Every structure is written in structure tokens, then in C-alpha cells.
Short mmCIF file of C-alpha atoms in Angstrom, two decimals:
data_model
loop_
_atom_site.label_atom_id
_atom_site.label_comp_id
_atom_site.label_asym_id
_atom_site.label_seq_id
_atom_site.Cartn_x
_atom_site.Cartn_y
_atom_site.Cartn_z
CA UNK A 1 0.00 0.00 0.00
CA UNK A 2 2.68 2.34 0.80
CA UNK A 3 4.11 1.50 -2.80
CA UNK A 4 0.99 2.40 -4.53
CA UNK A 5 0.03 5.79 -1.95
CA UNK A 6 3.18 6.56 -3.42
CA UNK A 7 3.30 6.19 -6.74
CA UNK A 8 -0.12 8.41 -6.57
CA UNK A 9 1.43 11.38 -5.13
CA UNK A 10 4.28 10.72 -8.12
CA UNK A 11 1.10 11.20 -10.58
CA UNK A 12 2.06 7.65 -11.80
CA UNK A 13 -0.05 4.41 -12.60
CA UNK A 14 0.65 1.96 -9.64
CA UNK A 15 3.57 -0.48 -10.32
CA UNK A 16 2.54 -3.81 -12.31
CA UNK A 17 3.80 -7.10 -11.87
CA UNK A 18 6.04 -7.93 -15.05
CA UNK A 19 3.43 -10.51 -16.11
CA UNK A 20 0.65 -7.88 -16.05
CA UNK A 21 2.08 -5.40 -18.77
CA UNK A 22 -0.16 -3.97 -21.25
CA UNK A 23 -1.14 -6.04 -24.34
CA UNK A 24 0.96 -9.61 -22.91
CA UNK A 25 3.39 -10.03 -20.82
CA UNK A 26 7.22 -9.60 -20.95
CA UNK A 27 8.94 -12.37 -22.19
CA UNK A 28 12.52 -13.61 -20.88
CA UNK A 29 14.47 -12.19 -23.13
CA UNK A 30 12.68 -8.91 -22.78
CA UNK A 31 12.92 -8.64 -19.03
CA UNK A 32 16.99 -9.26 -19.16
CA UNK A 33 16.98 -6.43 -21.56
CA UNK A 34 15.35 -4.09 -19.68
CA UNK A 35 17.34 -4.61 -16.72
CA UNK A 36 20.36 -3.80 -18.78
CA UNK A 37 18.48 -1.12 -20.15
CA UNK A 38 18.13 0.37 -16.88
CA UNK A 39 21.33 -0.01 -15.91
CA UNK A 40 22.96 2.03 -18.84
CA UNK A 41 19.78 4.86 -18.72
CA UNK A 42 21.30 5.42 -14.64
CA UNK A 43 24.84 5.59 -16.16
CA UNK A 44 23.82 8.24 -18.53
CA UNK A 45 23.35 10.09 -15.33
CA UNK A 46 25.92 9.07 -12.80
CA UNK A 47 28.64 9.97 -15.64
CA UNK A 48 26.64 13.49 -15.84
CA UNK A 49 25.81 13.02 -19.73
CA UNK A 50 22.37 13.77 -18.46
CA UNK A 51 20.33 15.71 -15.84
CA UNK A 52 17.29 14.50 -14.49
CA UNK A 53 14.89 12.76 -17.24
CA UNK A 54 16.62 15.06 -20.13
CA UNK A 55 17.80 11.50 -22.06
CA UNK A 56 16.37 8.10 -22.96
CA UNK A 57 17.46 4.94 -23.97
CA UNK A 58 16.40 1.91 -26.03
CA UNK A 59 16.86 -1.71 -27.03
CA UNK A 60 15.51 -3.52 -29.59
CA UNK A 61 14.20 -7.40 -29.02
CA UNK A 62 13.18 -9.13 -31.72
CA UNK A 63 10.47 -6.67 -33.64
CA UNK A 64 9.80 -5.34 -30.23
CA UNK A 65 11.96 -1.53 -28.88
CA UNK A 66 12.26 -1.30 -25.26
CA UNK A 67 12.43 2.34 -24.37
CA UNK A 68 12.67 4.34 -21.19
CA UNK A 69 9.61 5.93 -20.12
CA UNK A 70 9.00 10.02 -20.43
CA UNK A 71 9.62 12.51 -17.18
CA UNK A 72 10.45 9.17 -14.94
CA UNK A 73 13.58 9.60 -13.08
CA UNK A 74 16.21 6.43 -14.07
CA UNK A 75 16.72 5.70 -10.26
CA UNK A 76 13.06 5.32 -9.93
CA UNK A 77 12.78 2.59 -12.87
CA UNK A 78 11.85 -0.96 -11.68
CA UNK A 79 11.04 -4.60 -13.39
CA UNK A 80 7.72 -3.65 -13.40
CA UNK A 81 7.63 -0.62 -15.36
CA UNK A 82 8.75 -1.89 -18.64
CA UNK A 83 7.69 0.00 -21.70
CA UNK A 84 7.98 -1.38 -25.37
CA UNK A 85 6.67 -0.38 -28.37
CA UNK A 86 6.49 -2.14 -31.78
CA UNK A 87 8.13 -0.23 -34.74
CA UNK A 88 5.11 1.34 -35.50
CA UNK A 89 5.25 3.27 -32.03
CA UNK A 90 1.87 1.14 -30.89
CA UNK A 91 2.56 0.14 -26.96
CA UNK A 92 2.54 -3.46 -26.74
CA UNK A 93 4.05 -3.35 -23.15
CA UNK A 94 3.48 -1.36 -19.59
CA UNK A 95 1.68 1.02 -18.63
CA UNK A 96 4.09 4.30 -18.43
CA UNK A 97 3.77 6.41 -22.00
CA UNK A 98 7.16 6.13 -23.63
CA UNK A 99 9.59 8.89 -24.24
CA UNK A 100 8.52 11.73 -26.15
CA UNK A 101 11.64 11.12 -28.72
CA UNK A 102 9.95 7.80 -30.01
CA UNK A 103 10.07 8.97 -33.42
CA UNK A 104 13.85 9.52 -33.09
CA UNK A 105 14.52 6.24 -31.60
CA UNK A 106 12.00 3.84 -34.42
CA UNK A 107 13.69 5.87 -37.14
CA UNK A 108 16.90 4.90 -36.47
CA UNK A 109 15.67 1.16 -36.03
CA UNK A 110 13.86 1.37 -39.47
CA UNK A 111 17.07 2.53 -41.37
CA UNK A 112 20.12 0.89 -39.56
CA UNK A 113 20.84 -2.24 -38.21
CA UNK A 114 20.45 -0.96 -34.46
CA UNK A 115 20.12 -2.83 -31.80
CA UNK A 116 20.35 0.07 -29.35
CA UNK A 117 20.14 3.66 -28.95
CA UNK A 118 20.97 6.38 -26.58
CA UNK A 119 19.89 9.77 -26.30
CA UNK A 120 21.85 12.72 -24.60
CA UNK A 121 21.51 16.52 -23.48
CA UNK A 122 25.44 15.96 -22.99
CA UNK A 123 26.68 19.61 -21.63
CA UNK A 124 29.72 19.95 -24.11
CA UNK A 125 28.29 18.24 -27.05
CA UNK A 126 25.69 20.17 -27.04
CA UNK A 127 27.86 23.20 -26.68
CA UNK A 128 29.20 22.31 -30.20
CA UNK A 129 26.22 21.57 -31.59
CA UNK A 130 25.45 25.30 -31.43
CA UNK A 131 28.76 26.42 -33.04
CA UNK A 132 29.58 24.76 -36.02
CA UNK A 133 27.70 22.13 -38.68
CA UNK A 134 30.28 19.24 -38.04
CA UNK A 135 32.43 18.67 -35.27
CA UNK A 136 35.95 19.39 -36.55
CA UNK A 137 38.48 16.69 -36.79
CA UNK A 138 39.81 16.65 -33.19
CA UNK A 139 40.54 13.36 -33.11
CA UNK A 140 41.35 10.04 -35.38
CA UNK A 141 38.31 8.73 -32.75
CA UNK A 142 36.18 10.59 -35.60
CA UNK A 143 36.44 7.65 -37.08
CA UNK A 144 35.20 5.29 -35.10
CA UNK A 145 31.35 6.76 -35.34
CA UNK A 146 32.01 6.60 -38.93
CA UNK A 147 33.65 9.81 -39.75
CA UNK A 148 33.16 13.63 -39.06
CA UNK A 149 30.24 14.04 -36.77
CA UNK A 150 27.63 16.17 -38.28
CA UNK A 151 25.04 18.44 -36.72
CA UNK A 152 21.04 17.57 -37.45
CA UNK A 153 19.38 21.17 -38.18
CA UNK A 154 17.39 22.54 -35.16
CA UNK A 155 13.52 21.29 -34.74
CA UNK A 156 11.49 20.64 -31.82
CA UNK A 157 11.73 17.57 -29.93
CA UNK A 158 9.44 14.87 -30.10
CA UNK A 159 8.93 15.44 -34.00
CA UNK A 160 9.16 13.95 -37.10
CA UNK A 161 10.68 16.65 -38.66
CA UNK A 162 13.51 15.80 -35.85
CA UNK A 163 13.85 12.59 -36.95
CA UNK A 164 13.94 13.41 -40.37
CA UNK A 165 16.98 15.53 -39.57
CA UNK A 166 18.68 13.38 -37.28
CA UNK A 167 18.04 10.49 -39.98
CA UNK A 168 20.29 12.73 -42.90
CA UNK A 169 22.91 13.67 -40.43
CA UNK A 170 23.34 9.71 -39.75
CA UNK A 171 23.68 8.51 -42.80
CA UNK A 172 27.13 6.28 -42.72
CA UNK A 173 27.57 7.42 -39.15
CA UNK A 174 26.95 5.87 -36.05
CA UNK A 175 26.33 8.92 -34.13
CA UNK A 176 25.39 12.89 -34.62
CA UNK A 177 24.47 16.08 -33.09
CA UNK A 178 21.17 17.98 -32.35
CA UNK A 179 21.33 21.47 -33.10
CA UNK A 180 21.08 22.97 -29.33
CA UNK A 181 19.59 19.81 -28.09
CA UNK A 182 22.43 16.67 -27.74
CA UNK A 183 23.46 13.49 -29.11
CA UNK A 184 22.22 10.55 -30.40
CA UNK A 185 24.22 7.59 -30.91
CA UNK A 186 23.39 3.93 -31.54
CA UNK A 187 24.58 0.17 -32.01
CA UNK A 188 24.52 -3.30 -31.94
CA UNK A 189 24.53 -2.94 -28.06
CA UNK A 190 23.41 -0.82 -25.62
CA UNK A 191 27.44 -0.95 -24.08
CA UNK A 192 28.38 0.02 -27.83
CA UNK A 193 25.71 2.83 -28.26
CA UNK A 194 26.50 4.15 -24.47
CA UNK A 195 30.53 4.11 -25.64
CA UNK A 196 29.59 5.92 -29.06
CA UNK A 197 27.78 8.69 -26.68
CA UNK A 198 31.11 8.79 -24.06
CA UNK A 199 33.15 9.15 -27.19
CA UNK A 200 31.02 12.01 -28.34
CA UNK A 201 30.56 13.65 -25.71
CA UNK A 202 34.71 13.61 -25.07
CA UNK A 203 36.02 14.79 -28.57
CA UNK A 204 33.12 17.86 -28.05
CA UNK A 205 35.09 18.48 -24.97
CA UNK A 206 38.63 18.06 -26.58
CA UNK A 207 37.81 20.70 -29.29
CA UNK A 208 36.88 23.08 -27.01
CA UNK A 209 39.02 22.85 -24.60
CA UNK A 210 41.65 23.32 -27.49
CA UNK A 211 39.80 26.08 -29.15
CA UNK A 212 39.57 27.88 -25.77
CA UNK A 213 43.52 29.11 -25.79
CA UNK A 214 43.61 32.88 -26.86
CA UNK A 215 45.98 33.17 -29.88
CA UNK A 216 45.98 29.38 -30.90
CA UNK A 217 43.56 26.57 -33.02
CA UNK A 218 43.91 23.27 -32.70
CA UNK A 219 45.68 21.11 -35.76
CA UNK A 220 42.84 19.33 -37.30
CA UNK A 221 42.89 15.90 -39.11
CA UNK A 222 42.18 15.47 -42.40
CA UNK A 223 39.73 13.18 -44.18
CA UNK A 224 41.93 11.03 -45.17
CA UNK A 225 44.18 10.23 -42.22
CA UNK A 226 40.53 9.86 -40.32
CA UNK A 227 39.77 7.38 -43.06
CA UNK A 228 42.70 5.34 -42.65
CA UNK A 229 42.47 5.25 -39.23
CA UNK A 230 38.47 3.64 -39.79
CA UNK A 231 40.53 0.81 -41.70
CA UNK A 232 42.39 -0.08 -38.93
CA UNK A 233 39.62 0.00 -36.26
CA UNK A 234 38.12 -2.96 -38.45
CA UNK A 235 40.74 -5.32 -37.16
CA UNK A 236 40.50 -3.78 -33.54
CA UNK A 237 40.58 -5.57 -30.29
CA UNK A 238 40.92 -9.23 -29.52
CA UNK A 239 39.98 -11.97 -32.01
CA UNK A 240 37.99 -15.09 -31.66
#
């Protein structure tokens, strides 16, 4: 009872049992990816890449995207509150309404090979995003999200107009900017999406921190040493 008195005062729906979600109920699968969905949306936070509910986070299983929910805190998130959504946006699971970026996160799903996706009012990214229409070449870590960063054209959040803009500033990259909004980054898992976004977030830093010294601009990269650089990240990391 004191659960549910207090999930009243929160203005939220009392707390379901997993098996009681709207439309069926969570399968396996499902719940283990919402608990590691939770986990990353509360390390957006602790690692200050967002404040309060200004992010979200998904995972696709099977046809089925697992999304946080909109204006509940991360810390606050619990087995029972699982949302997902088909990739028409129709709720197939919880109660909660999803995040207001749906469109964002379903249009990435329809065009790429995502698995996940993470969303972030990053402070310094989103610092850049007002400044310039591609993040300069910093860094050979450019590479790594596919090449120079680009920055989607301003339009209100929640849209599909958003989307549509985030969508053109994706195309052969893994991650981009919103124009005085964030980041959105995505992969095959939420740890790779959640990197991408770290990444981000860092090389926004390093070029302005750099750009900061009176007198001085940084040395940039150029194209082609950033493309090389993709070629060797192919055979990255351990093998087999």
C-alpha cells in the first residue's frame, strides 16, 4: 500500500507485476533487456551526460523496442515498469507512455541495423552543436562513429521533422548532433551505443578545450588520415 500511496502522489499508474504489462506479458528475453536497459539509462546520469529525465534509452528485441519511459527519473525505474513499443510506435508493453523522442529512436531502427540507442543533453556536445555544422576533426576517434560528426538542423523535440533531420545527419555514421539539443548515438549494443555517446561527448570536450587558448587553433585531421584510421579500427581488439 505504501508503494501504490506513493506512486499516486508521483502522478504515476501503480507499479505492475512484469506478467501484467499492457497487451501480454514480458517475455525472458525482454525482461533481461530491460534490466540492462536500466542499468545504462542510470549511467547516462551518474557519468553526468544527463540531468534528471533530459535522455532516454532503447533496445531492440526481436520486432519489439524497449524504451525508457517520459519525465520518470532512471533511479526510480523498476522490473515492473517496462515500456515497449512495436516499430510502429503502438505500446505493446506497460503502462508508463514512452519517451517523447519515439520517433527519433523507431527511425533509427527502421534505417540501420540498431540494436540500441541512446539519447543525450550531454553539456559539451551540445555546446558544439550550437557552433559549427560538423564537429571538426579533433581526433582520429572521428572515425570510429564513422567519420566527421555532423550536426542535425534545429527542430522541436518529439517530432518527425527531428527525426527526419537526425536520420540525414546519420547517414554512414553511427552517431550525430542535435542542433542545441544533444546526441544521439546507436549500435549493436546498448554498451556500444553508451561508448559511441562517451566518445562524443569527449572529442566535443577536446575541441573546445583546445579552441579555448587565446591566440591558438587546434591542428585538425584530415579526411583522409581519419579514413585510414576507420581501416584499422576494423581489425581492432581481440579476435575469436
Amino acid at each position: 500500500m505504501a508503494e501504490r500511496r506513493r506512486d499516486q502522489r508521483d502522478g504515476r499508474e501503480p507499479a505492475q507485476d512484469v506478467g501484467q504489462a499492457r497487451g501480454r506479458s514480458v517475455r525472458a528475453e525482454e525482461a533481461d533487456a530491460w534490466g540492462a536497459l536500466i542499468a545504462t539509462a542510470r549511467r547516462t546520469v551518474s557519468d553526468g551526460l544527463v540531468v534528471g529525465t533530459s535522455g532516454n534509452v532503447s533496445v531492440r528485441v526481436g520486432d519489439t523496442v524497449l524504451v525508457t519511459p517520459s519525465g520518470v527519473p532512471y533511479d526510480r525505474l523498476a522490473p515492473a515498469d517496462t515500456v515497449g513499443v512495436d516499430l510502429d510506435g503502438r505500446q505493446v508493453l506497460g503502462t508508463l507512455l514512452p519517451t517523447s523522442e519515439l520517433p527519433m529512436h523507431l527511425a533509427v531502427y527502421r534505417s540501420t541495423d540498431a540494436r540500441a540507442v541512446v539519447h543525450t543533453h550531454a553539456v559539451h556536445a551540445t555546446a558544439v552543436s550550437t557552433l559549427v555544422p560538423e564537429l571538426p576533426l579533433i581526433h582520429y576517434m572521428s572515425a570510429a562513429l564513422g567519420g566527421p560528426v555532423r550536426v542535425a538542423p534545429y527542430a522541436t523535440y518529439g517530432t518527425e521533422e527531428l527525426a527526419e533531420n537526425m536520420l540525414h545527419a546519420l547517414a554512414d555514421r553511427s552517431a550525430c548532433l542535435l542542433q542545441n539539443h544533444g546526441t544521439i548515438a546507436y549500435g549493436t549494443s546498448l554498451d556500444q551505443a553508451y561508448d559511441r555517446t562517451a566518445q562524443l561527448e569527449w572529442m566535443c570536450r577536446l575541441w573546445l578545450t583546445a579552441s579555448s587558448v587565446p591566440g591558438l587553433s587546434p591542428s585538425l585531421l584530415t579526411g583522409e588520415q581519419v579514413a585510414e584510421v576507420g581501416e584499422r579500427l576494423r581489425g581492432y581488439g581481440q579476435r575469436g
